Coordinates of C-alpha atoms and ligand atoms in Angstrom, one line a residue:
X1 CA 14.7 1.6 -10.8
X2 CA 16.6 -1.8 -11.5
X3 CA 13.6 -4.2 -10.7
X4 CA 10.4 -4.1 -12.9
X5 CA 7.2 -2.3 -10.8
X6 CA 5.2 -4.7 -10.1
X7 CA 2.7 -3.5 -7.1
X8 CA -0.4 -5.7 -5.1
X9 CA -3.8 -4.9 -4.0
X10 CA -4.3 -8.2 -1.5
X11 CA -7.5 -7.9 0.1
X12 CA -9.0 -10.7 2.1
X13 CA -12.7 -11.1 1.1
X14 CA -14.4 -10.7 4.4
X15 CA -17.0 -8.4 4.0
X16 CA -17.3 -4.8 2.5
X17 CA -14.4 -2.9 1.5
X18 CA -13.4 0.2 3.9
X19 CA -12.6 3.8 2.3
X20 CA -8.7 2.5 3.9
X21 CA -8.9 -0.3 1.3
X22 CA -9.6 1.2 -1.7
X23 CA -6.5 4.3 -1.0
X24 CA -4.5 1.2 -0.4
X25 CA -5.7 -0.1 -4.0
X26 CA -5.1 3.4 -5.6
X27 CA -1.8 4.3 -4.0
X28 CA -0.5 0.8 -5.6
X29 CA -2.3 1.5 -8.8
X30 CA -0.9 5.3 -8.9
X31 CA 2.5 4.3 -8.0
X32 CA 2.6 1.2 -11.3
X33 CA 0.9 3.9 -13.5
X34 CA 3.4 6.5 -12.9
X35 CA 6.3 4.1 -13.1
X36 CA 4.8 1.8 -16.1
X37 CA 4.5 -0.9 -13.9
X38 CA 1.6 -3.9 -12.9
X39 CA -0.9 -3.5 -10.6
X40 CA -2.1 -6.7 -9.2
X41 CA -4.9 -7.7 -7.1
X42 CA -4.2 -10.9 -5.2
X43 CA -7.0 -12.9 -3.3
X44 CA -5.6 -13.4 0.2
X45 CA -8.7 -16.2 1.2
X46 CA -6.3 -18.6 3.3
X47 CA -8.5 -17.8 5.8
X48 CA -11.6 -20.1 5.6
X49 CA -13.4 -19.1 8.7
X50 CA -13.5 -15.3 7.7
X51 CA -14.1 -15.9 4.1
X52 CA -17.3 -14.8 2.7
X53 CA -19.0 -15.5 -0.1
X54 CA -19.7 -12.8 -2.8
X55 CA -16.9 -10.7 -1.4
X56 CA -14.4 -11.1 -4.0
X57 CA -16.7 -10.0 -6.5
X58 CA -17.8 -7.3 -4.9
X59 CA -14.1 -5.8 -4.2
X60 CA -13.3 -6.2 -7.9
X61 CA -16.7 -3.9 -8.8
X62 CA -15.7 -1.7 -6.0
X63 CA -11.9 -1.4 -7.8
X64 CA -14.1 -0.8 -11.4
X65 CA -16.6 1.4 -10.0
X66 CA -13.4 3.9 -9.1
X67 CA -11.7 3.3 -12.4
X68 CA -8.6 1.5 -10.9
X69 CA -8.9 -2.2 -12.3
X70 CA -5.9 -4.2 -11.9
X71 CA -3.6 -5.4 -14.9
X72 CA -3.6 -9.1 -13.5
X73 CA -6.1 -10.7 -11.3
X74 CA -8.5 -14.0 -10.8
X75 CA -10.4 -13.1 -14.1
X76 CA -7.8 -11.4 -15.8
X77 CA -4.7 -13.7 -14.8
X78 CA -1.1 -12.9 -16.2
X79 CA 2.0 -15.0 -15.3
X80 CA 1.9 -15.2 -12.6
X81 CA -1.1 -17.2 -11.4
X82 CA -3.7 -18.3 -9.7
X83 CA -4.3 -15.0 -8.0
X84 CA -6.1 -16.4 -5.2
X85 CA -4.1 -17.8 -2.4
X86 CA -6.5 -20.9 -1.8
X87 CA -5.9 -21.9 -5.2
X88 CA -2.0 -21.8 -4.6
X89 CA -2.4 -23.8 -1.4
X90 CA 0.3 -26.7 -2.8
X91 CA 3.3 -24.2 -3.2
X92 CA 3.0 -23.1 0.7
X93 CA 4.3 -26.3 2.5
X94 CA 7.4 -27.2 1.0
X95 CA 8.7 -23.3 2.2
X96 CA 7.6 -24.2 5.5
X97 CA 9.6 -27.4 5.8
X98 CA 12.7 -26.2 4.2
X99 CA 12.6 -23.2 6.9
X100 CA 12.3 -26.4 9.5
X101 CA 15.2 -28.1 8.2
X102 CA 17.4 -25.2 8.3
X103 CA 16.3 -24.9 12.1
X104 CA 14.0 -21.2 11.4
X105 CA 10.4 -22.9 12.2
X106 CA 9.2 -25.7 14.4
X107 CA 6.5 -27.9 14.4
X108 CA 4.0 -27.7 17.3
X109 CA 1.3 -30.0 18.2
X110 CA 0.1 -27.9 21.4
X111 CA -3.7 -28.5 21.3
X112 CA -6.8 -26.1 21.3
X113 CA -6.9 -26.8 25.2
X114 CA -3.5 -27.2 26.4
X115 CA -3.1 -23.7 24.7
X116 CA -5.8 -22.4 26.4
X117 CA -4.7 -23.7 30.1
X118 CA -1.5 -21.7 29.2
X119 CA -3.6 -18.9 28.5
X120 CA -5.6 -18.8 31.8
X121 CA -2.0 -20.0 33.6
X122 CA 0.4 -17.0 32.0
X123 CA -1.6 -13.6 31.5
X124 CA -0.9 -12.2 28.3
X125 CA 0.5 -15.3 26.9
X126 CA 2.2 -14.8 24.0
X127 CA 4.3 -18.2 21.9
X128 CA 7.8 -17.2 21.5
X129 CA 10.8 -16.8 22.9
X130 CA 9.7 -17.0 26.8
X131 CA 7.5 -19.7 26.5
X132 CA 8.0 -21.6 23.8
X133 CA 10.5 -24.5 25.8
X134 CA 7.2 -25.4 28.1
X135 CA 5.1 -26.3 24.7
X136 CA 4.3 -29.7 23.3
X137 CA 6.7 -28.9 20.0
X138 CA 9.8 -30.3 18.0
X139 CA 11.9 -27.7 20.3
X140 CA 10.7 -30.1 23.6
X141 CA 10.0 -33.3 21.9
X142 CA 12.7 -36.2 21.0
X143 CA 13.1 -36.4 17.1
X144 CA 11.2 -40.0 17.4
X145 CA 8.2 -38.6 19.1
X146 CA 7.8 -36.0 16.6
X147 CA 8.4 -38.3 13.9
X148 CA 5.9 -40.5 15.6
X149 CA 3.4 -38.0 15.6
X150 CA 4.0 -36.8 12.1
X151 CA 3.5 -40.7 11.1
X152 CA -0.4 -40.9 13.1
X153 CA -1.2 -37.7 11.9
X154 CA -1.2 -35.9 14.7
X155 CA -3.0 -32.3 13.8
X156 CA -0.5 -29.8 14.0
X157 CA 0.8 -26.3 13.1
X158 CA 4.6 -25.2 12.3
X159 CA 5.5 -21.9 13.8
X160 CA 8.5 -19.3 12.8
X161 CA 11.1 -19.6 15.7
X162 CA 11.9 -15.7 15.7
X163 CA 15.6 -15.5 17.2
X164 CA 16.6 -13.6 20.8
X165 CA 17.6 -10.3 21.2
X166 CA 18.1 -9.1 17.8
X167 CA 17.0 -5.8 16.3
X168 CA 14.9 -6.7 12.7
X169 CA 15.3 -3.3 10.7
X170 CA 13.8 -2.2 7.2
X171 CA 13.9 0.7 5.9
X172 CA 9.9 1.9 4.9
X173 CA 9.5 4.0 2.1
X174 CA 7.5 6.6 4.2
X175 CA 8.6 6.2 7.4
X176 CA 12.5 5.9 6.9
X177 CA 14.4 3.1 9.2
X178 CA 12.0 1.2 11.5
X179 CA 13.3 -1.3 13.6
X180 CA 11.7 -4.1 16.2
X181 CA 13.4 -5.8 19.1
X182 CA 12.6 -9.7 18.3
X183 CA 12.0 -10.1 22.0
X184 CA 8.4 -8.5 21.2
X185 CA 7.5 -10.6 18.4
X186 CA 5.8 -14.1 19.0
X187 CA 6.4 -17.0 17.2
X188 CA 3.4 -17.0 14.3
X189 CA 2.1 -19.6 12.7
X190 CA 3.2 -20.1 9.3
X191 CA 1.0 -23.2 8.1
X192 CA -2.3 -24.3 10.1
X193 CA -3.6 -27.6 10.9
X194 CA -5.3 -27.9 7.6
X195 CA -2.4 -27.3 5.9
X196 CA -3.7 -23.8 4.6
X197 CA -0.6 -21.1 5.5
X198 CA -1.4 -18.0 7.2
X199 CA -1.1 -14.8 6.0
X200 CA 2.4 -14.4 7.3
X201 CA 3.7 -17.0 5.2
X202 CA 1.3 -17.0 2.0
X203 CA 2.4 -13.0 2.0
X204 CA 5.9 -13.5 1.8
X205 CA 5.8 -16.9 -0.7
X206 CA 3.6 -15.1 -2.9
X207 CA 5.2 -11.8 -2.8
X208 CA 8.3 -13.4 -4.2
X209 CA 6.6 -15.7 -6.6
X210 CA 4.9 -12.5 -8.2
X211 CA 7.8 -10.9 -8.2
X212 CA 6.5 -8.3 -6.3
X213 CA 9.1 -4.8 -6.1
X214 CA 6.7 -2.9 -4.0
X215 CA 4.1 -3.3 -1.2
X216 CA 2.4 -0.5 -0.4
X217 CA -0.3 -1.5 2.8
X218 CA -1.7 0.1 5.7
X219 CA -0.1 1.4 8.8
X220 CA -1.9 -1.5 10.2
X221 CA 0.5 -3.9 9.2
X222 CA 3.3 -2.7 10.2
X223 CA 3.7 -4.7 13.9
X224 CA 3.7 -7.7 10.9
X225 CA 6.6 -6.7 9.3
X226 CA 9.4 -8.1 11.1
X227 CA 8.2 -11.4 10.6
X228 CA 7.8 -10.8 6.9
X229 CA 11.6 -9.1 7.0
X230 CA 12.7 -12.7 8.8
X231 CA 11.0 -14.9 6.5
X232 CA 12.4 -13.0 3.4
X233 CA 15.6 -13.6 5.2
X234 CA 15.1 -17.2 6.4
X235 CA 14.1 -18.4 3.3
X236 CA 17.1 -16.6 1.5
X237 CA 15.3 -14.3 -0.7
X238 CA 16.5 -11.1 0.8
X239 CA 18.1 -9.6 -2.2
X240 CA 14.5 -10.0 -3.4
X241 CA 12.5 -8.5 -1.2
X242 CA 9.7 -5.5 -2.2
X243 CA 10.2 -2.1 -0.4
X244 CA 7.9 -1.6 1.9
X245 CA 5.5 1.6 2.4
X246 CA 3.1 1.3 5.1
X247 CA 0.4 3.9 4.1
X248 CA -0.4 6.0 7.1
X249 CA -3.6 5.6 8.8
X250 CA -7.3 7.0 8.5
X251 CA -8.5 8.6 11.4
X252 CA -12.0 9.3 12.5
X253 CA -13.0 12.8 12.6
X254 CA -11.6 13.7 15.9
X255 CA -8.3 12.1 15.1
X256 CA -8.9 10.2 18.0
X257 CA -8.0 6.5 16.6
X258 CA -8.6 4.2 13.0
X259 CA -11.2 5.6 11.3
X260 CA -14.0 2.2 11.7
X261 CA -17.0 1.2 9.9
X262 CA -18.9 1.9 13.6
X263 CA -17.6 5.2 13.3
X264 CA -19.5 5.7 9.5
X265 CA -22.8 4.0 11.7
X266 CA -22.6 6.4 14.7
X267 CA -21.8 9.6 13.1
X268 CA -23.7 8.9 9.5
X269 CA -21.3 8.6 6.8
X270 CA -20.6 6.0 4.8
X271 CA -17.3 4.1 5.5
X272 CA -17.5 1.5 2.4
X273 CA -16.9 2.4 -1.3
X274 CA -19.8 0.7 -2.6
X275 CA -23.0 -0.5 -0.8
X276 CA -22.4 -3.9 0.8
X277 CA -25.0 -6.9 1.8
X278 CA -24.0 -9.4 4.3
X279 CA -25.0 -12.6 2.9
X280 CA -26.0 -14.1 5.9
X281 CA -28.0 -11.4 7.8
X282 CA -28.8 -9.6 4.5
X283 CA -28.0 -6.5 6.0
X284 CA -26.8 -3.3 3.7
X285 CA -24.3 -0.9 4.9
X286 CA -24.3 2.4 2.7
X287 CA -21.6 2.9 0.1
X288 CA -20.4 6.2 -0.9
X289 CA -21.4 5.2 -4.5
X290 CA -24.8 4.9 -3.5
X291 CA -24.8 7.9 -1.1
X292 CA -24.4 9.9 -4.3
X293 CA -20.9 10.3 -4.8
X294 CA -19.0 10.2 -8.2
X295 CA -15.9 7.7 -8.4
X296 CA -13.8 11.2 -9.6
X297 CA -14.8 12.8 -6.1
X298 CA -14.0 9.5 -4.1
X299 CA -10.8 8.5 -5.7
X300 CA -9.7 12.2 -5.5
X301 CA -10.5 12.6 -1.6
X302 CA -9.1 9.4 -1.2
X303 CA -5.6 10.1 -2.7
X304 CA -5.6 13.5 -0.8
X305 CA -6.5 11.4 2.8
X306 CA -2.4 11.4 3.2
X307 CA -0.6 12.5 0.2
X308 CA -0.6 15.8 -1.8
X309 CA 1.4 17.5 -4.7
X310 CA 3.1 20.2 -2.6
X311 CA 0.8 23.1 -3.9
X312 CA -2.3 23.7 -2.6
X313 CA -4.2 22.4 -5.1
X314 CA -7.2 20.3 -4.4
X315 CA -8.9 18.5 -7.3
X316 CA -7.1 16.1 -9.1
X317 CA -8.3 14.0 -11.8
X318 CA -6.9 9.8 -11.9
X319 CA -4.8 10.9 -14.9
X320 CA -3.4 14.1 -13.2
X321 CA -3.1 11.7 -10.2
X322 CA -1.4 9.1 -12.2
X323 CA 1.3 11.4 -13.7
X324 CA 1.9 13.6 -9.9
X325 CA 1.5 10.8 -7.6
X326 CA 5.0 10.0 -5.6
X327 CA 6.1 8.4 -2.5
X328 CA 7.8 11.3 -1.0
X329 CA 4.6 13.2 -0.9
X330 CA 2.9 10.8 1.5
X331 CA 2.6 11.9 4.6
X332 CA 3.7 9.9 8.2
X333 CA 1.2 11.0 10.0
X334 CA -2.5 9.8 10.3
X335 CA -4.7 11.7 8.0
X336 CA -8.3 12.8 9.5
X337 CA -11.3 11.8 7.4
X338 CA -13.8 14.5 7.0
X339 CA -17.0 13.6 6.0
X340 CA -18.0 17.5 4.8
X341 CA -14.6 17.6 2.9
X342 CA -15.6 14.6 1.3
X343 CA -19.2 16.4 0.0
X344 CA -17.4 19.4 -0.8
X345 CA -15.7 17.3 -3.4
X346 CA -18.0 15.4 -4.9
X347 CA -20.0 19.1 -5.6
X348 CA -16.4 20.3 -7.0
X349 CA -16.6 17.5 -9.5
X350 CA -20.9 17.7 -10.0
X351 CA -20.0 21.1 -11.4
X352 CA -17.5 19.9 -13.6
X353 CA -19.6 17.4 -15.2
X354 CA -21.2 17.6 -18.6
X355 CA -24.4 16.6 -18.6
X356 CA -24.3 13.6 -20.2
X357 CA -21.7 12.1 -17.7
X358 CA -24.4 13.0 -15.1
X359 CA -27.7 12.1 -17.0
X360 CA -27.6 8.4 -16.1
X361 CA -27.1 8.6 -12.8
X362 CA -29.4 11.4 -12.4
X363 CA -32.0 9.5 -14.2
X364 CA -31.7 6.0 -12.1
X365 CA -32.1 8.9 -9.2
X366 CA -35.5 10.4 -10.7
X367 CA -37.0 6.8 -11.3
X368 CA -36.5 6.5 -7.7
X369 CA -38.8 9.0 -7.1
X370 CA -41.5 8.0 -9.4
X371 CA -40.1 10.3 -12.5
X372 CA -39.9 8.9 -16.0
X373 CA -37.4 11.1 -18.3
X374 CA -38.9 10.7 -21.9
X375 CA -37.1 13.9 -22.9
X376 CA -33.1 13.6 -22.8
X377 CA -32.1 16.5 -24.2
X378 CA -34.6 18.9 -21.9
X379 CA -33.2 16.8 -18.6
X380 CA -29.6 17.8 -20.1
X381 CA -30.4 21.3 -20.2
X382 CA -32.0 20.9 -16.4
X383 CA -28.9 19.3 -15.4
X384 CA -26.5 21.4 -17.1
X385 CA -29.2 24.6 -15.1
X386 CA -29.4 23.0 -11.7
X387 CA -25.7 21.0 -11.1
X388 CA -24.1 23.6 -9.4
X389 CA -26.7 23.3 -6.7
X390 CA -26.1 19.8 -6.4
X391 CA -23.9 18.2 -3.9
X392 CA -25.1 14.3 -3.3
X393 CA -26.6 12.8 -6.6
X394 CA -30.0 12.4 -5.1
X395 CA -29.6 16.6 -4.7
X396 CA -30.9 16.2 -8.1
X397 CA -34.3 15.2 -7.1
X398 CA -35.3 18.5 -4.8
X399 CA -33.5 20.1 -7.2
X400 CA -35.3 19.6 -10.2
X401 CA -38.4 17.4 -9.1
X402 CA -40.5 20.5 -10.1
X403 CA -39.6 20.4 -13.6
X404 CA -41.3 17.2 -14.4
X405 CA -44.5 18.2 -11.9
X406 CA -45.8 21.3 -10.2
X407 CA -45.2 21.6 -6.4
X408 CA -47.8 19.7 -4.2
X409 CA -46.7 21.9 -1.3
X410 CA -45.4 25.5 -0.6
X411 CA -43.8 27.1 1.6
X412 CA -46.3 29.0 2.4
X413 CA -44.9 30.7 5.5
X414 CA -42.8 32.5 3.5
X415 CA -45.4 33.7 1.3
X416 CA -48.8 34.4 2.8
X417 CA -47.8 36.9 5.9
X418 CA -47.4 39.2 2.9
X419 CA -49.8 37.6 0.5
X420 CA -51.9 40.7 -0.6
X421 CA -55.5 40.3 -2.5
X422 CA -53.6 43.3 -4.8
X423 CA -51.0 40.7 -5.4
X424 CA -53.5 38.1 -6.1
X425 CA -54.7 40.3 -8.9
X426 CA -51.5 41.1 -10.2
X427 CA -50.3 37.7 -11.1
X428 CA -53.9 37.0 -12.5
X429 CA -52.6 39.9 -15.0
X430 CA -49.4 38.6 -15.4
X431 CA -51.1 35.1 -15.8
X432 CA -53.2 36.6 -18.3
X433 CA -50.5 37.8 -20.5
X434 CA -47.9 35.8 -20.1
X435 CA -45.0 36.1 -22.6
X436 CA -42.0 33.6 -22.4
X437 CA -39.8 33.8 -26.1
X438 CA -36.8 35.1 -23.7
X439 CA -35.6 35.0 -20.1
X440 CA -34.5 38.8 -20.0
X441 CA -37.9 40.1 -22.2
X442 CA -40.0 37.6 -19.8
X443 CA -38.0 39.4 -16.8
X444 CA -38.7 43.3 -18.3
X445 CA -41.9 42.9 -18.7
X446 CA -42.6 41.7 -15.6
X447 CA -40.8 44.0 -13.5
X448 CA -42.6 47.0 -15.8
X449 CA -46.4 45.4 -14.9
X450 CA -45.2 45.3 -11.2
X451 CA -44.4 48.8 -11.6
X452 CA -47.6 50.0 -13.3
X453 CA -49.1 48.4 -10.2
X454 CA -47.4 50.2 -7.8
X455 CA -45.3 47.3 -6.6
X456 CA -41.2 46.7 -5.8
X457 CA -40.7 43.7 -8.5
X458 CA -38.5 42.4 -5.8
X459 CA -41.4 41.9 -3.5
X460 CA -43.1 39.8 -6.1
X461 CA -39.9 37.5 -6.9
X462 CA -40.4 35.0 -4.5
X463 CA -44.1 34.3 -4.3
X464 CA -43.3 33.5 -8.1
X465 CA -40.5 31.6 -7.3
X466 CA -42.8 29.6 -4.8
X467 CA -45.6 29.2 -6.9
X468 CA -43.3 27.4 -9.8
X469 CA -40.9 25.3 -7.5
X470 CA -43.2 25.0 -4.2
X471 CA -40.0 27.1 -2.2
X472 CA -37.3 29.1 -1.9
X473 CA -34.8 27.8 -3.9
X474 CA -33.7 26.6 -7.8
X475 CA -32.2 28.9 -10.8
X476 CA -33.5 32.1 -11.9
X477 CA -36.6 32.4 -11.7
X478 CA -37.3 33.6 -15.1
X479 CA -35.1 30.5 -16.5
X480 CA -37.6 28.2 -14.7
X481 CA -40.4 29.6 -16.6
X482 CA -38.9 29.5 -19.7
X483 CA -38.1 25.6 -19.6
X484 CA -41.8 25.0 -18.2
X485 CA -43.6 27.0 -20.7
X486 CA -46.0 29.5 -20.8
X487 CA -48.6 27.5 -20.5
X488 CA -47.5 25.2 -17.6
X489 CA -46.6 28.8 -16.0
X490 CA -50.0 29.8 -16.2
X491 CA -51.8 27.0 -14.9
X492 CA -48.9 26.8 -11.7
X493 CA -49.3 30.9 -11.2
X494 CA -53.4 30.0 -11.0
X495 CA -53.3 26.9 -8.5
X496 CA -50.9 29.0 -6.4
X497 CA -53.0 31.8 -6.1
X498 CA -56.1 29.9 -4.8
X499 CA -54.1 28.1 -2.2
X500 CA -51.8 31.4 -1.3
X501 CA -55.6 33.2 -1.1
X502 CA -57.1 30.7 0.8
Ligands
LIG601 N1 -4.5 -9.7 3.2 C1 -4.0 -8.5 3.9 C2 -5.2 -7.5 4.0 O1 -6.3 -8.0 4.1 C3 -2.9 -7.9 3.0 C4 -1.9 -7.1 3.8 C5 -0.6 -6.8 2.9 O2 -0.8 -6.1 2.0 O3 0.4 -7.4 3.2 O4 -5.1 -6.3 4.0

């Protein structure tokens, strides 16, 4: 590669980030890392109307949270600031008028209602090539009226004039040649009325000013790109142009269309990284962070939603990720999002936890249900018991609630249609001599009292099992009672008994 790597993340900070945002971060920030390049995160807030406030911040903690934090950005700026577009307004306008003055853009001074009579007049209206010569711009006007209006300050925009019946080509890293007729592309604005550009032109003046040698973005984009290939052109930085790869898209579940954040609503799965507020409504839409998911199992589900190594394997780690990752293994086509897939992974990565990666989290889950941890090292030894049972971080909670207090309820339909008063008296036995230095002893000496008593041991498991956890689930049984005690054991095998008699 001639060109330094130099990649963008360039969110526009209008509201929570979508699981199609963050694979666009990390397929920029795997493709620097691999090729020991920048990965920068770029504002894109021309857009005052859809701006909104705390959104920034909360992209650049989403970006954190999954371990893929950009080399240069608005806190951490390199050389090539500001790295938020409103900040860079002043360098937008003179690249507009020089694309006048070589005869690429026009001004147009078409007003909010004479555009909208040519709305209701022309169905489907579109400013370009077919209409543009019955507009109020300095295609139609004499040089003096549009110098006039310039001088009285006259609101007005200045449009790309895309050219007839040409074919605009690039060739896309993923999807090979792609090419547009021009007659389908409309002439876009390039700088609005108050003289912020849009995000056609701001893309392309900040791309080169960056320095940018590839732009990875979603599929999405791609009806964009033939303006951004004709402005590279126009303003005669072709030879500096990034290569494109338009990332394919994320699909709902049924593959039927872009995976949305109504989709996440309706079918109950989160569609954000992180949980998101609306400042205005105060409304909270779920994160997968808070769901209960681990930033290893997020950013690895994310990087397989459309790319993989060629094997079949499955679980990646960020560094693995960061050394395999290429451009030839991202697939075309739209890649389905599966919400089950996505817990299957975060329980892959629960079990390959140690215990004091998890504790935290499992400990901010606890407090949330009234638990205090005082002990660390006993909830290590929990976790370290229970994990592999877990699937969503708040799993921790059923799962080992009934370490830290005994069961307020049982499920008592699976005990008492078999509860026997000859059962009763055996635990009162076992109750009486309980013995717990050692999970296999504790387990023999059980099972040998159940047979003196004329029982199956088997048929006395699960009422045990019950009367320490409150149901049917949890570790062996005999590993529970252990890491309660002997003497908790005893007092959970009495209560049980008077409610299982009762
Ligand atoms: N600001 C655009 C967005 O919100 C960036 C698109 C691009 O990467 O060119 O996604």
């Amino acid at each position: 590669m001639d060109k330094k790597v130099r990649v963008r993340f360039a969110p526009s900070p209008t509201g929570g980030l979508h699981l199609g945002g963050v694979r666009t971060a990390l397929f920029n920030y795997l493709f620097a890392k691999k090729n020991n390049g920048t990965f920068v995160l770029r504002v894109e807030d021309t857009d005052q109307n859809r701006f909104v406030e705390g959104a920034e911040e909360y992209i650049v903690d989403c970006l954190n949270w999954c371990g893929i934090t950009p080399d240069e950005s608005p806190s951490k700026p390199g050389n090539y600031g500001p790295y938020r577009q409103s900040e860079r307004k002043p360098s937008y306008r003179k690249f507009a008028e020089q694309l006048i003055s070589d005869g690429y853009a026009y001004y147009a001074f078409d007003t909010t209602e004479e555009l909208d009579a040519k709305r209701k007049e022309i169905p489907n209206f579109q400013y370009g090539q077919a209409t543009r010569l019955q507009m109020r711009n300095s295609l139609t006007l004499t040089v003096s009226e549009v110098e006039d209006l310039l001088a009285s300050k006259t609101p007005h925009v200045i449009r790309i004039k895309v050219p007839e019946n040409e074919i605009v080509h690039f060739n896309d890293l993923i999807r090979g040649d792609v090419s547009f007729e021009t007659a389908q592309v409309d002439d876009k604005v390039l700088l609005k009325a108050d003289g912020m550009p849009t995000y056609h032109l701001a893309v392309v003046v900040d791309d080169k000013a960056m320095e940018i040698s590839h732009a990875f973005r979603g599929e999405e984009w791609l009806p964009s790109a033939p303006i951004h290939i004709l402005l590279w052109k126009y303003l005669g930085w072709e030879s500096d142009m990034p290569q494109w790869a338009h990332l394919p898209l994320i699909l709902k579940p049924d593959g039927h269309g872009k995976l949305s954040k109504r989709d996440g609503d309706r079918l109950g799965f989160p569609v954000y990284a992180m949980n998101w507020t609306d400042p205005k409504t105060g409304d909270i839409t779920k994160g997968f962070n808070e769901m209960g998911f681990l930033p290893e199992a997020f950013v690895n589900m994310l990087a397989l939603l459309g790319w993989n190594d060629g094997t079949d394997q499955e679980l990646f780690a960020l560094a693995e990720l960061e050394e395999k990752f290429s451009i030839e293994r991202i697939s075309k086509a739209g890649a389905k999002f599966d919400f089950e897939k996505a817990k299957w992974y975060n329980h892959e990565w629960i079990k390959v936890q140690t215990a004091e990666r998890l504790s935290p989290s499992v400990k901010e889950e606890l407090k949330g249900a009234g638990i205090e941890i005082k002990d660390d090292v006993f909830l290590n030894i929990i976790i370290d018991l229970i994990k592999d049972r877990c699937t969503l971080m708040p799993d921790f909670v059923a799962q080992s609630g009934y370490f830290f207090t005994a069961p307020a309820e049982y499920d008592l339909a699976s005990v008492k249609p078999k509860w026997t008063a000859e059962k009763a008296d055996f635990f009162k036995v076992y109750a009486e001599n309980i013995n717990l230095t050692d999970a296999v002893i504790a387990e023999t000496a059980f099972k040998a009292l159940a047979e003196e008593k004329g029982f199956k041991p088997g048929e006395l498991m699960l009422p045990f099992r019950i009367m320490l956890v409150g149901g049917k689930f949890g570790p062996g049984v005999f590993d529970i009672a252990i890491l309660l005690g002997a003497e908790e054991t005893k007092m959970r095998i009495e209560k049980a008994i008077a409610v299982f008699s009762s």
